[in-house]
Coordinates of N, CA and C and ligand atoms in Angstrom, one line a residue:
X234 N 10.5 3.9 -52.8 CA 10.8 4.8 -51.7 C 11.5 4.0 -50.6
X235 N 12.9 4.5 -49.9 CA 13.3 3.8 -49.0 C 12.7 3.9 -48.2
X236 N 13.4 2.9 -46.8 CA 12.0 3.0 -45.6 C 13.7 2.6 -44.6
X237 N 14.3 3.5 -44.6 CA 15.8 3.1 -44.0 C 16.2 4.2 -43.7
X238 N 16.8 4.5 -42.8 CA 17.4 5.8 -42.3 C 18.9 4.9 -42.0
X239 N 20.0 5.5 -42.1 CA 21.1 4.9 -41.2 C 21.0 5.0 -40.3
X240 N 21.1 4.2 -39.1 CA 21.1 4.4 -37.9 C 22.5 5.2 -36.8
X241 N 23.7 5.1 -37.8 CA 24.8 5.4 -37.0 C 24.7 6.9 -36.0
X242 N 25.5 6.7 -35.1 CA 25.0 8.2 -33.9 C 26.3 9.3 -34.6
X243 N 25.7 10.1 -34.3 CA 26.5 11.5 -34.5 C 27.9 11.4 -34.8
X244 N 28.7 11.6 -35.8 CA 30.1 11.4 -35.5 C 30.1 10.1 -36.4
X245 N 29.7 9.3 -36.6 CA 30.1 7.9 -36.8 C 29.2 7.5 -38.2
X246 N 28.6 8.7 -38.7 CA 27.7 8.2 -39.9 C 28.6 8.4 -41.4
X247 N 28.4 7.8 -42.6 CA 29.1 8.1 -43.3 C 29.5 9.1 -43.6
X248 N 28.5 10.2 -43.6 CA 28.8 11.4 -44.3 C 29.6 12.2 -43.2
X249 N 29.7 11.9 -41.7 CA 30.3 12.3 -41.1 C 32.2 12.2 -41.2
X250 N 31.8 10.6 -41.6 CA 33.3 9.9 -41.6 C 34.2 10.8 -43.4
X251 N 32.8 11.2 -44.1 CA 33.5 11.7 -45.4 C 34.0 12.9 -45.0
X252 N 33.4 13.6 -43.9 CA 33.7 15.3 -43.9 C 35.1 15.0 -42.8
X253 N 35.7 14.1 -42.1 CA 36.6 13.7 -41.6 C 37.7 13.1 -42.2
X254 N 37.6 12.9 -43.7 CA 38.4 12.6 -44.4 C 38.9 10.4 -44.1
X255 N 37.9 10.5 -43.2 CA 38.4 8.6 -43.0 C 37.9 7.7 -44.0
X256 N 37.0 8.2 -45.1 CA 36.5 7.7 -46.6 C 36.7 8.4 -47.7
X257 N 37.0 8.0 -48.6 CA 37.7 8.7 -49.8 C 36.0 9.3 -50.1
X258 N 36.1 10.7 -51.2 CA 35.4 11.4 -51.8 C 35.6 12.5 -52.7
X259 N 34.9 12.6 -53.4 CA 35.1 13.4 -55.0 C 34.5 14.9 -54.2
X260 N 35.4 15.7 -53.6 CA 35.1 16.8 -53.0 C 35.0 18.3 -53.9
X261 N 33.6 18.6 -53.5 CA 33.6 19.6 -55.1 C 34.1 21.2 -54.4
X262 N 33.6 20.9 -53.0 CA 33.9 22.7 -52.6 C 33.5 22.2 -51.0
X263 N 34.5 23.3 -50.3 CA 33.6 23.1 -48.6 C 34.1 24.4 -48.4
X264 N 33.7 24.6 -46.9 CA 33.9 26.2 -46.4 C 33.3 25.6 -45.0
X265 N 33.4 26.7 -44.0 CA 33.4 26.4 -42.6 C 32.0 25.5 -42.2
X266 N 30.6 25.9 -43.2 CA 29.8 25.0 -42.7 C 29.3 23.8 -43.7
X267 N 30.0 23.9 -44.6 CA 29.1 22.7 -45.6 C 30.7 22.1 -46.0
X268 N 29.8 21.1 -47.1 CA 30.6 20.7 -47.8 C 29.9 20.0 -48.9
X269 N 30.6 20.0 -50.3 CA 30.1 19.8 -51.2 C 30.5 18.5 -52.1
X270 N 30.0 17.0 -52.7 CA 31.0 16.2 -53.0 C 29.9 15.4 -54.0
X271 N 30.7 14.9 -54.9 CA 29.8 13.9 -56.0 C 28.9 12.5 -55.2
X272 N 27.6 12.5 -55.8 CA 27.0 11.5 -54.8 C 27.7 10.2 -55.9
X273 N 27.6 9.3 -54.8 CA 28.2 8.0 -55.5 C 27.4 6.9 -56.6
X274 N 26.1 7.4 -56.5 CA 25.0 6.8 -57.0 C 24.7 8.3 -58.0
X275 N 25.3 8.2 -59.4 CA 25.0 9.1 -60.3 C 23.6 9.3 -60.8
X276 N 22.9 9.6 -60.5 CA 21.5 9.7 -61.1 C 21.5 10.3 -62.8
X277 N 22.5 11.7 -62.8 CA 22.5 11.9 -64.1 C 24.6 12.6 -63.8
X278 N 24.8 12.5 -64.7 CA 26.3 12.7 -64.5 C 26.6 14.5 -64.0
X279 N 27.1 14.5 -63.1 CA 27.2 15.8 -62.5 C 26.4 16.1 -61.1
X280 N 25.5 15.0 -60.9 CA 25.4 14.9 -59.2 C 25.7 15.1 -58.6
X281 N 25.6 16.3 -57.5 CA 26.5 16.6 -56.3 C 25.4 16.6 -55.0
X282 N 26.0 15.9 -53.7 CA 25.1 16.6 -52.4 C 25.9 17.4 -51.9
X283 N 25.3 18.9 -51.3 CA 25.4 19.2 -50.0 C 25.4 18.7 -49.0
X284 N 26.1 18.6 -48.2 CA 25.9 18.8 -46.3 C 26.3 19.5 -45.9
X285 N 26.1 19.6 -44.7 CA 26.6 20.4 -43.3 C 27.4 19.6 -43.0
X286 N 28.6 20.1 -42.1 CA 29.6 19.8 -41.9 C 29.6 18.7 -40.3
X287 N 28.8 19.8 -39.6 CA 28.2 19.3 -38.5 C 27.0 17.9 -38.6
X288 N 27.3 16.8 -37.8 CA 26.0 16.2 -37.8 C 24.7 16.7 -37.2
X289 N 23.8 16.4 -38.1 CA 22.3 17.1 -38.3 C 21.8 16.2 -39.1
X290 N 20.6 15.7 -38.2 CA 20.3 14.7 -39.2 C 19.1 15.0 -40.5
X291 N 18.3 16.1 -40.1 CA 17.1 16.6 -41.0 C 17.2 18.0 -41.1
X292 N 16.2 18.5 -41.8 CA 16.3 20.0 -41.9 C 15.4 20.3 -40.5
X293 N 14.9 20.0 -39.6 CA 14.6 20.3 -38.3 C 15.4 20.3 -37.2
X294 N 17.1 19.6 -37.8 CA 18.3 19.8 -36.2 C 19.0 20.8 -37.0
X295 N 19.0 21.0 -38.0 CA 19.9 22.3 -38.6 C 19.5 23.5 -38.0
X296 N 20.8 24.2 -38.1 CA 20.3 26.0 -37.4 C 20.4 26.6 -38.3
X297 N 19.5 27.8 -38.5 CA 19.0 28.6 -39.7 C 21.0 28.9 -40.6
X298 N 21.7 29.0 -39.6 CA 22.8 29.1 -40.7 C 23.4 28.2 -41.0
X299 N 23.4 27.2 -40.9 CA 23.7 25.9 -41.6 C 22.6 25.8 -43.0
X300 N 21.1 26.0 -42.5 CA 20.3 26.3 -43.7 C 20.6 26.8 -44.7
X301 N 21.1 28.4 -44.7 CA 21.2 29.3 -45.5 C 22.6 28.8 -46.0
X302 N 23.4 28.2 -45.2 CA 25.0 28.0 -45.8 C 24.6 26.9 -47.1
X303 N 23.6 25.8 -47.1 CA 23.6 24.7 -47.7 C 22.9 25.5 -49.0
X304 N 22.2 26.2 -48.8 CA 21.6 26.4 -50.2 C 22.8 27.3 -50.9
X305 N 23.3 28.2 -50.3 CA 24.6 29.3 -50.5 C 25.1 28.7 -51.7
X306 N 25.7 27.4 -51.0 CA 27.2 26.6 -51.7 C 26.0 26.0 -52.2
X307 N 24.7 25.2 -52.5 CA 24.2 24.8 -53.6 C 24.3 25.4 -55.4
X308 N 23.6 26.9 -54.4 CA 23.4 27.6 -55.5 C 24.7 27.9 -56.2
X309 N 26.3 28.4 -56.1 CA 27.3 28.1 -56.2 C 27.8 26.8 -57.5
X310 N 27.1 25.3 -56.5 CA 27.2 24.2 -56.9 C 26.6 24.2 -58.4
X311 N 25.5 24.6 -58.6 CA 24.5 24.8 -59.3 C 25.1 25.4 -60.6
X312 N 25.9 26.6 -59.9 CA 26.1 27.5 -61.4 C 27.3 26.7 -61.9
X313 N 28.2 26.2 -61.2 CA 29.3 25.1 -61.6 C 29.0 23.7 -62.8
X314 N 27.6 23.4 -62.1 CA 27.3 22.2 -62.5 C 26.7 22.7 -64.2
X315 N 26.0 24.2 -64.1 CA 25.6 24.4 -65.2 C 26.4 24.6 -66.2
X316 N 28.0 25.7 -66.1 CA 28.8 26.0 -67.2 C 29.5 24.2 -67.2
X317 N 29.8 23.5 -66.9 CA 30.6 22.4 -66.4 C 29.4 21.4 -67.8
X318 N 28.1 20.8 -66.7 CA 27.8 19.9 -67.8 C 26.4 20.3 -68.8
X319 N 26.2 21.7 -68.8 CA 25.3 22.6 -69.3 C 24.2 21.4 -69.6
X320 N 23.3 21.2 -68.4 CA 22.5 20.8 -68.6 C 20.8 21.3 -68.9
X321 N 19.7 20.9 -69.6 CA 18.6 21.7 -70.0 C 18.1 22.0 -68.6
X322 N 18.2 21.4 -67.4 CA 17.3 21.5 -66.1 C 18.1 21.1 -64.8
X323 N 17.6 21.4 -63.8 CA 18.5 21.4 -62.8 C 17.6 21.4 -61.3
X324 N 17.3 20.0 -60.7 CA 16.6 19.6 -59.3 C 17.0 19.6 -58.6
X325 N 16.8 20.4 -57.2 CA 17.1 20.0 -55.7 C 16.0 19.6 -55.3
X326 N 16.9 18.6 -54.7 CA 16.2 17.5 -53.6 C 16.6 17.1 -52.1
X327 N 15.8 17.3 -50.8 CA 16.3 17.0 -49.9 C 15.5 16.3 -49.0
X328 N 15.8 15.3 -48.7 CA 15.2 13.9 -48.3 C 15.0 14.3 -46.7
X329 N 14.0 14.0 -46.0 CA 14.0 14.1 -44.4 C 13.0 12.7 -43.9
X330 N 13.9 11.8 -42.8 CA 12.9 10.7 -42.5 C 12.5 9.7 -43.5
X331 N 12.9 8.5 -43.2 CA 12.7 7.4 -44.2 C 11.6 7.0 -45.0
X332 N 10.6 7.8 -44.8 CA 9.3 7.9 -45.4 C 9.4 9.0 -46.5
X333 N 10.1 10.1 -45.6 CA 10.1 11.1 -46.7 C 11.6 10.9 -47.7
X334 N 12.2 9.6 -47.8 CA 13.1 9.0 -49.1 C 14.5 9.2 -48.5
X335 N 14.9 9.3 -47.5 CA 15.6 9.9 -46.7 C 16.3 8.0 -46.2
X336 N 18.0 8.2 -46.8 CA 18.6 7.0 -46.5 C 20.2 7.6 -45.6
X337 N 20.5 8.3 -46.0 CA 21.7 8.7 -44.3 C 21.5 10.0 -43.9
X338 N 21.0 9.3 -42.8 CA 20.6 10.4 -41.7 C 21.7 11.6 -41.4
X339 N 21.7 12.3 -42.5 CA 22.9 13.4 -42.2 C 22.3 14.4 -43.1
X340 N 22.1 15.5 -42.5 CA 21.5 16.7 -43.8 C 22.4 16.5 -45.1
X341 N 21.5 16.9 -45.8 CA 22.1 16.8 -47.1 C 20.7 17.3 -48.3
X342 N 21.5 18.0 -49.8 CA 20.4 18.7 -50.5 C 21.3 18.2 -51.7
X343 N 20.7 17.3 -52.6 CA 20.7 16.7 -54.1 C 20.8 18.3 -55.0
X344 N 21.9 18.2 -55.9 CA 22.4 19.2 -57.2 C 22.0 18.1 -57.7
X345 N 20.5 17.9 -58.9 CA 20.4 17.5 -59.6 C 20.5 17.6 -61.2
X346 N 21.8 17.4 -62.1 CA 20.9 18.0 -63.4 C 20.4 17.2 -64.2
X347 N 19.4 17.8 -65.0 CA 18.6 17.1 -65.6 C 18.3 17.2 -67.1
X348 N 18.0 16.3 -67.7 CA 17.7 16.4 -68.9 C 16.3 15.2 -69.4
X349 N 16.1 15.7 -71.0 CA 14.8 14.9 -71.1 C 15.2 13.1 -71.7
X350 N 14.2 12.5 -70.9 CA 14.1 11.7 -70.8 C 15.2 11.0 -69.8
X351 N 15.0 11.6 -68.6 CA 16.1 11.0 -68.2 C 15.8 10.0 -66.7
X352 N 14.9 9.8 -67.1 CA 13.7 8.8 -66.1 C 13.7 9.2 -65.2
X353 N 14.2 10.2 -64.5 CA 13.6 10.2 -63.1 C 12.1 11.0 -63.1
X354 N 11.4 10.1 -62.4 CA 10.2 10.6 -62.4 C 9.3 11.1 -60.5
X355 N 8.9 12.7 -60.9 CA 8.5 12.8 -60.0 C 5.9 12.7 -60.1
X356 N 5.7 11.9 -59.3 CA 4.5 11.7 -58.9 C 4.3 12.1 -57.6
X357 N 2.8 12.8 -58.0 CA 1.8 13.2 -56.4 C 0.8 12.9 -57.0
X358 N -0.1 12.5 -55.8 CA -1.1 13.1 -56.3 C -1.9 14.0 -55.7
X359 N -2.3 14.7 -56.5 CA -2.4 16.5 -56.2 C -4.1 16.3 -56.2
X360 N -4.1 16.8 -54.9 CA -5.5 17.5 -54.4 C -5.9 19.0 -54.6
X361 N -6.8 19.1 -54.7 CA -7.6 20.7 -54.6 C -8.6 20.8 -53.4
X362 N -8.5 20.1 -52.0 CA -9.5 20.5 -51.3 C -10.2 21.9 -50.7
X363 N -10.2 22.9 -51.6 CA -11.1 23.8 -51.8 C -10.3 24.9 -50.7
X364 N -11.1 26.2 -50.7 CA -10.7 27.6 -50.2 C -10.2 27.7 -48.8
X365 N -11.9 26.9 -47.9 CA -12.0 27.1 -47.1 C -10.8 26.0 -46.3
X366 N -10.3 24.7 -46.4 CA -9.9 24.1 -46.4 C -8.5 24.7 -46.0
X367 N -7.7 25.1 -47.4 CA -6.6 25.9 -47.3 C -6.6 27.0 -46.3
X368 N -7.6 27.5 -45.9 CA -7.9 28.8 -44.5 C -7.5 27.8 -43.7
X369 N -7.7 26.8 -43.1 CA -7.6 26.1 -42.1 C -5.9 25.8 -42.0
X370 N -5.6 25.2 -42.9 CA -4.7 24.5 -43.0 C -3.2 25.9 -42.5
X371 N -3.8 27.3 -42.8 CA -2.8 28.0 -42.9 C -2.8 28.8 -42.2
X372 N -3.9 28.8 -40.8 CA -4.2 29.2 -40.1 C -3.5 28.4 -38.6
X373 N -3.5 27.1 -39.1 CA -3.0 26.1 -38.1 C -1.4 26.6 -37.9
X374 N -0.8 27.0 -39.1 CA 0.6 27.1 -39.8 C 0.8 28.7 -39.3
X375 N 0.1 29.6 -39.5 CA 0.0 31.0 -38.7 C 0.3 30.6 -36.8
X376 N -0.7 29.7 -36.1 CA -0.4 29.8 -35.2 C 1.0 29.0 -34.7
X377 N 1.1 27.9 -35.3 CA 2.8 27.5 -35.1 C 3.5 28.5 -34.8
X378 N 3.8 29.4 -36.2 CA 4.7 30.5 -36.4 C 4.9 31.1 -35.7
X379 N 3.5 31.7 -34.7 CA 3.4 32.5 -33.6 C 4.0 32.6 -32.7
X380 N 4.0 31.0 -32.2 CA 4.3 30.7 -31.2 C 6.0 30.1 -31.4
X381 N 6.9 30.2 -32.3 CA 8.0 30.0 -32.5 C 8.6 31.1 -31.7
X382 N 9.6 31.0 -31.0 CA 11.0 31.5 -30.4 C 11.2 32.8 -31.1
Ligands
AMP120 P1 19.1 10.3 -49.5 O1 18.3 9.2 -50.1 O2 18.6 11.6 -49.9 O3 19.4 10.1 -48.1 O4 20.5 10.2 -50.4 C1 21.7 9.6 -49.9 C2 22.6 9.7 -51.0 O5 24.0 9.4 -50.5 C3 22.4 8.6 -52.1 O6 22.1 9.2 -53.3 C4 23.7 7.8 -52.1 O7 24.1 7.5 -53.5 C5 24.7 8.8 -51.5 N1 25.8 8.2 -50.9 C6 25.9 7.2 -49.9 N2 27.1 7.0 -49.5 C7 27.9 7.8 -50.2 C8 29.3 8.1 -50.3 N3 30.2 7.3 -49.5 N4 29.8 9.0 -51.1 C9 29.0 9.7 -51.8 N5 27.6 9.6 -51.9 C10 27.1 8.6 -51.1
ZN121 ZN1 26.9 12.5 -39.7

Protein backbone atom coordinates (compact mmCIF):
# COMPACT_ATOMS: atom_id res chain seq x y z
CA UNK A 1 0.00 0.00 0.00
CA UNK A 2 1.51 3.40 -0.93
CA UNK A 3 1.92 5.93 1.83
CA UNK A 4 2.63 8.92 -0.88
CA UNK A 5 0.44 11.32 -2.22
CA UNK A 6 2.11 13.78 -4.81
CA UNK A 7 2.56 16.68 -3.35
CA UNK A 8 2.31 19.11 -6.47
CA UNK A 9 -0.37 22.22 -5.93
CA UNK A 10 -3.20 22.61 -8.21
CA UNK A 11 -2.38 23.12 -11.77
CA UNK A 12 1.10 21.62 -11.61
CA UNK A 13 0.26 17.84 -10.81
CA UNK A 14 0.77 15.34 -13.43
CA UNK A 15 -2.57 14.62 -14.27
CA UNK A 16 -3.14 18.21 -14.51
CA UNK A 17 -0.07 18.71 -16.89
CA UNK A 18 -1.81 15.44 -18.98
CA UNK A 19 -5.29 17.29 -19.29
CA UNK A 20 -3.05 20.34 -20.51
CA UNK A 21 -1.64 18.49 -23.08
CA UNK A 22 2.27 19.40 -21.75
CA UNK A 23 2.77 15.29 -21.28
CA UNK A 24 2.06 12.88 -23.90
CA UNK A 25 -0.98 10.39 -23.23
CA UNK A 26 -3.00 7.52 -24.67
CA UNK A 27 -6.38 9.61 -24.56
CA UNK A 28 -9.42 7.32 -24.70
CA UNK A 29 -12.34 9.97 -24.58
CA UNK A 30 -12.89 13.57 -22.72
CA UNK A 31 -15.88 15.89 -22.69
CA UNK A 32 -16.13 19.20 -20.68
CA UNK A 33 -15.58 17.51 -17.29
CA UNK A 34 -13.48 14.50 -17.40
CA UNK A 35 -11.17 12.88 -19.21
CA UNK A 36 -10.39 9.50 -20.03
CA UNK A 37 -6.68 7.92 -20.82
CA UNK A 38 -4.70 4.52 -20.45
CA UNK A 39 -2.95 4.29 -16.99
CA UNK A 40 0.79 3.82 -17.69
CA UNK A 41 1.19 1.08 -15.21
CA UNK A 42 -0.95 -1.76 -16.99
CA UNK A 43 -2.33 -3.79 -14.35
CA UNK A 44 -4.23 -5.99 -16.90
CA UNK A 45 -4.22 -4.69 -20.62
CA UNK A 46 -6.99 -2.31 -21.22
CA UNK A 47 -6.54 -0.12 -18.07
CA UNK A 48 -7.97 3.12 -18.25
CA UNK A 49 -8.35 6.14 -15.39
CA UNK A 50 -10.89 8.67 -15.14
CA UNK A 51 -10.37 12.21 -14.06
CA UNK A 52 -11.86 15.30 -13.74
CA UNK A 53 -10.54 17.76 -15.72
CA UNK A 54 -10.39 20.25 -12.92
CA UNK A 55 -7.89 19.73 -10.05
CA UNK A 56 -9.57 17.90 -7.16
CA UNK A 57 -7.65 16.09 -5.33
CA UNK A 58 -10.28 13.27 -3.59
CA UNK A 59 -13.67 12.44 -3.94
CA UNK A 60 -14.41 15.02 -1.03
CA UNK A 61 -13.10 18.39 -3.35
CA UNK A 62 -15.20 17.08 -6.29
CA UNK A 63 -18.70 18.69 -6.88
CA UNK A 64 -21.49 16.23 -7.23
CA UNK A 65 -21.12 16.96 -11.11
CA UNK A 66 -17.84 16.18 -11.58
CA UNK A 67 -18.94 12.93 -9.56
CA UNK A 68 -21.66 11.88 -11.66
CA UNK A 69 -19.53 13.04 -14.91
CA UNK A 70 -16.63 10.51 -13.77
CA UNK A 71 -18.73 7.58 -13.40
CA UNK A 72 -20.92 8.71 -16.73
CA UNK A 73 -17.68 8.47 -19.03
CA UNK A 74 -16.56 5.40 -16.75
CA UNK A 75 -19.46 3.60 -17.43
CA UNK A 76 -19.07 4.52 -21.22
CA UNK A 77 -15.27 3.46 -20.64
CA UNK A 78 -16.39 0.26 -19.39
CA UNK A 79 -18.67 -0.79 -22.25
CA UNK A 80 -15.68 0.14 -24.65
CA UNK A 81 -13.24 -1.72 -22.64
CA UNK A 82 -15.76 -4.69 -22.64
CA UNK A 83 -16.54 -5.11 -26.65
CA UNK A 84 -12.66 -3.98 -27.21
CA UNK A 85 -10.87 -6.55 -24.76
CA UNK A 86 -14.03 -8.71 -23.73
CA UNK A 87 -12.88 -9.33 -20.53
CA UNK A 88 -14.65 -12.08 -17.91
CA UNK A 89 -14.75 -9.11 -15.13
CA UNK A 90 -14.41 -5.60 -14.78
CA UNK A 91 -13.15 -3.30 -11.27
CA UNK A 92 -13.43 0.21 -10.32
CA UNK A 93 -11.16 1.55 -8.13
CA UNK A 94 -10.75 4.91 -6.65
CA UNK A 95 -7.94 5.59 -4.32
CA UNK A 96 -8.42 8.73 -1.73
CA UNK A 97 -5.42 9.75 0.77
CA UNK A 98 -2.19 7.86 0.86
CA UNK A 99 -3.44 5.37 3.34
CA UNK A 100 -6.39 4.80 1.44
CA UNK A 101 -3.60 3.69 -1.76
CA UNK A 102 -3.98 6.92 -3.23
CA UNK A 103 -0.50 8.08 -5.23
CA UNK A 104 -1.53 11.44 -7.41
CA UNK A 105 -3.39 13.57 -5.65
CA UNK A 106 -5.82 14.30 -8.60
CA UNK A 107 -9.32 12.56 -8.68
CA UNK A 108 -9.29 9.74 -10.55
CA UNK A 109 -11.44 6.12 -10.83
CA UNK A 110 -9.40 2.82 -12.24
CA UNK A 111 -11.43 0.89 -15.48
CA UNK A 112 -10.24 -2.23 -14.39
CA UNK A 113 -10.59 -5.44 -16.49
CA UNK A 114 -10.18 -8.52 -15.12
CA UNK A 115 -9.66 -11.89 -15.56
CA UNK A 116 -8.86 -15.19 -13.57
CA UNK A 117 -5.87 -15.52 -12.18
CA UNK A 118 -4.76 -12.39 -12.75
CA UNK A 119 -3.11 -11.57 -9.30
CA UNK A 120 -4.58 -8.76 -8.25
CA UNK A 121 -5.69 -9.50 -5.04
CA UNK A 122 -8.29 -7.81 -2.97
CA UNK A 123 -8.09 -8.49 1.20
CA UNK A 124 -10.17 -7.15 4.34
CA UNK A 125 -10.66 -8.25 7.05
CA UNK A 126 -14.30 -8.46 7.53
CA UNK A 127 -15.95 -7.95 10.78
CA UNK A 128 -19.56 -8.75 11.90
CA UNK A 129 -19.82 -6.48 15.06
CA UNK A 130 -23.36 -7.34 15.57
CA UNK A 131 -27.01 -5.39 15.04
CA UNK A 132 -26.80 -3.09 17.62
CA UNK A 133 -23.48 -1.86 16.62
CA UNK A 134 -24.48 -1.24 12.94
CA UNK A 135 -27.60 1.06 14.68
CA UNK A 136 -24.96 3.12 15.93
CA UNK A 137 -22.72 3.33 13.28
CA UNK A 138 -25.68 4.51 11.00
CA UNK A 139 -27.22 6.54 13.12
CA UNK A 140 -23.98 8.64 13.53
CA UNK A 141 -24.08 8.65 9.42
CA UNK A 142 -28.10 9.74 9.57
CA UNK A 143 -26.99 12.67 11.62
CA UNK A 144 -24.06 13.85 9.27
CA UNK A 145 -26.60 13.65 6.50
CA UNK A 146 -28.86 15.84 8.33
CA UNK A 147 -26.92 18.27 8.92
CA UNK A 148 -25.36 18.45 5.26
CA UNK A 149 -26.21 21.75 3.19
P1 LIG B 1 -3.56 5.81 -7.62
O1 LIG B 1 -2.61 4.90 -6.87
O2 LIG B 1 -4.99 5.37 -7.53
O3 LIG B 1 -3.34 7.26 -7.25
O4 LIG B 1 -3.18 5.61 -9.14
C1 LIG B 1 -2.35 6.45 -9.87
C2 LIG B 1 -2.14 5.80 -11.22
O5 LIG B 1 -1.65 6.78 -12.12
C3 LIG B 1 -1.14 4.65 -11.23
O6 LIG B 1 -1.82 3.44 -11.60
C4 LIG B 1 -0.10 5.08 -12.27
O7 LIG B 1 0.33 4.02 -13.08
C5 LIG B 1 -0.86 6.12 -13.07
N1 LIG B 1 -0.04 7.13 -13.70
C6 LIG B 1 0.93 7.90 -13.14
N2 LIG B 1 1.45 8.75 -14.04
C7 LIG B 1 0.79 8.53 -15.20
C8 LIG B 1 0.88 9.08 -16.52
N3 LIG B 1 1.76 10.05 -16.82
N4 LIG B 1 0.06 8.60 -17.47
C9 LIG B 1 -0.83 7.62 -17.18
N5 LIG B 1 -0.96 7.06 -15.97
C10 LIG B 1 -0.16 7.50 -14.99
ZN1 LIG C 1 -4.12 18.08 -10.91
Amino acid sequence: MPMFVDPSPPGQCIFCRLVAGEIPAAIVAQDELTIAFMDIGQVTPGHVLVATRRHAATLLDVTPQEAAAVLQTAQRVAQAVQAAFDPPGLTLLQANGAVGGQTVGHFHLHVVPRHADDGIHFTWPRQEPGAQVLQGYAERLRAQLCAQP
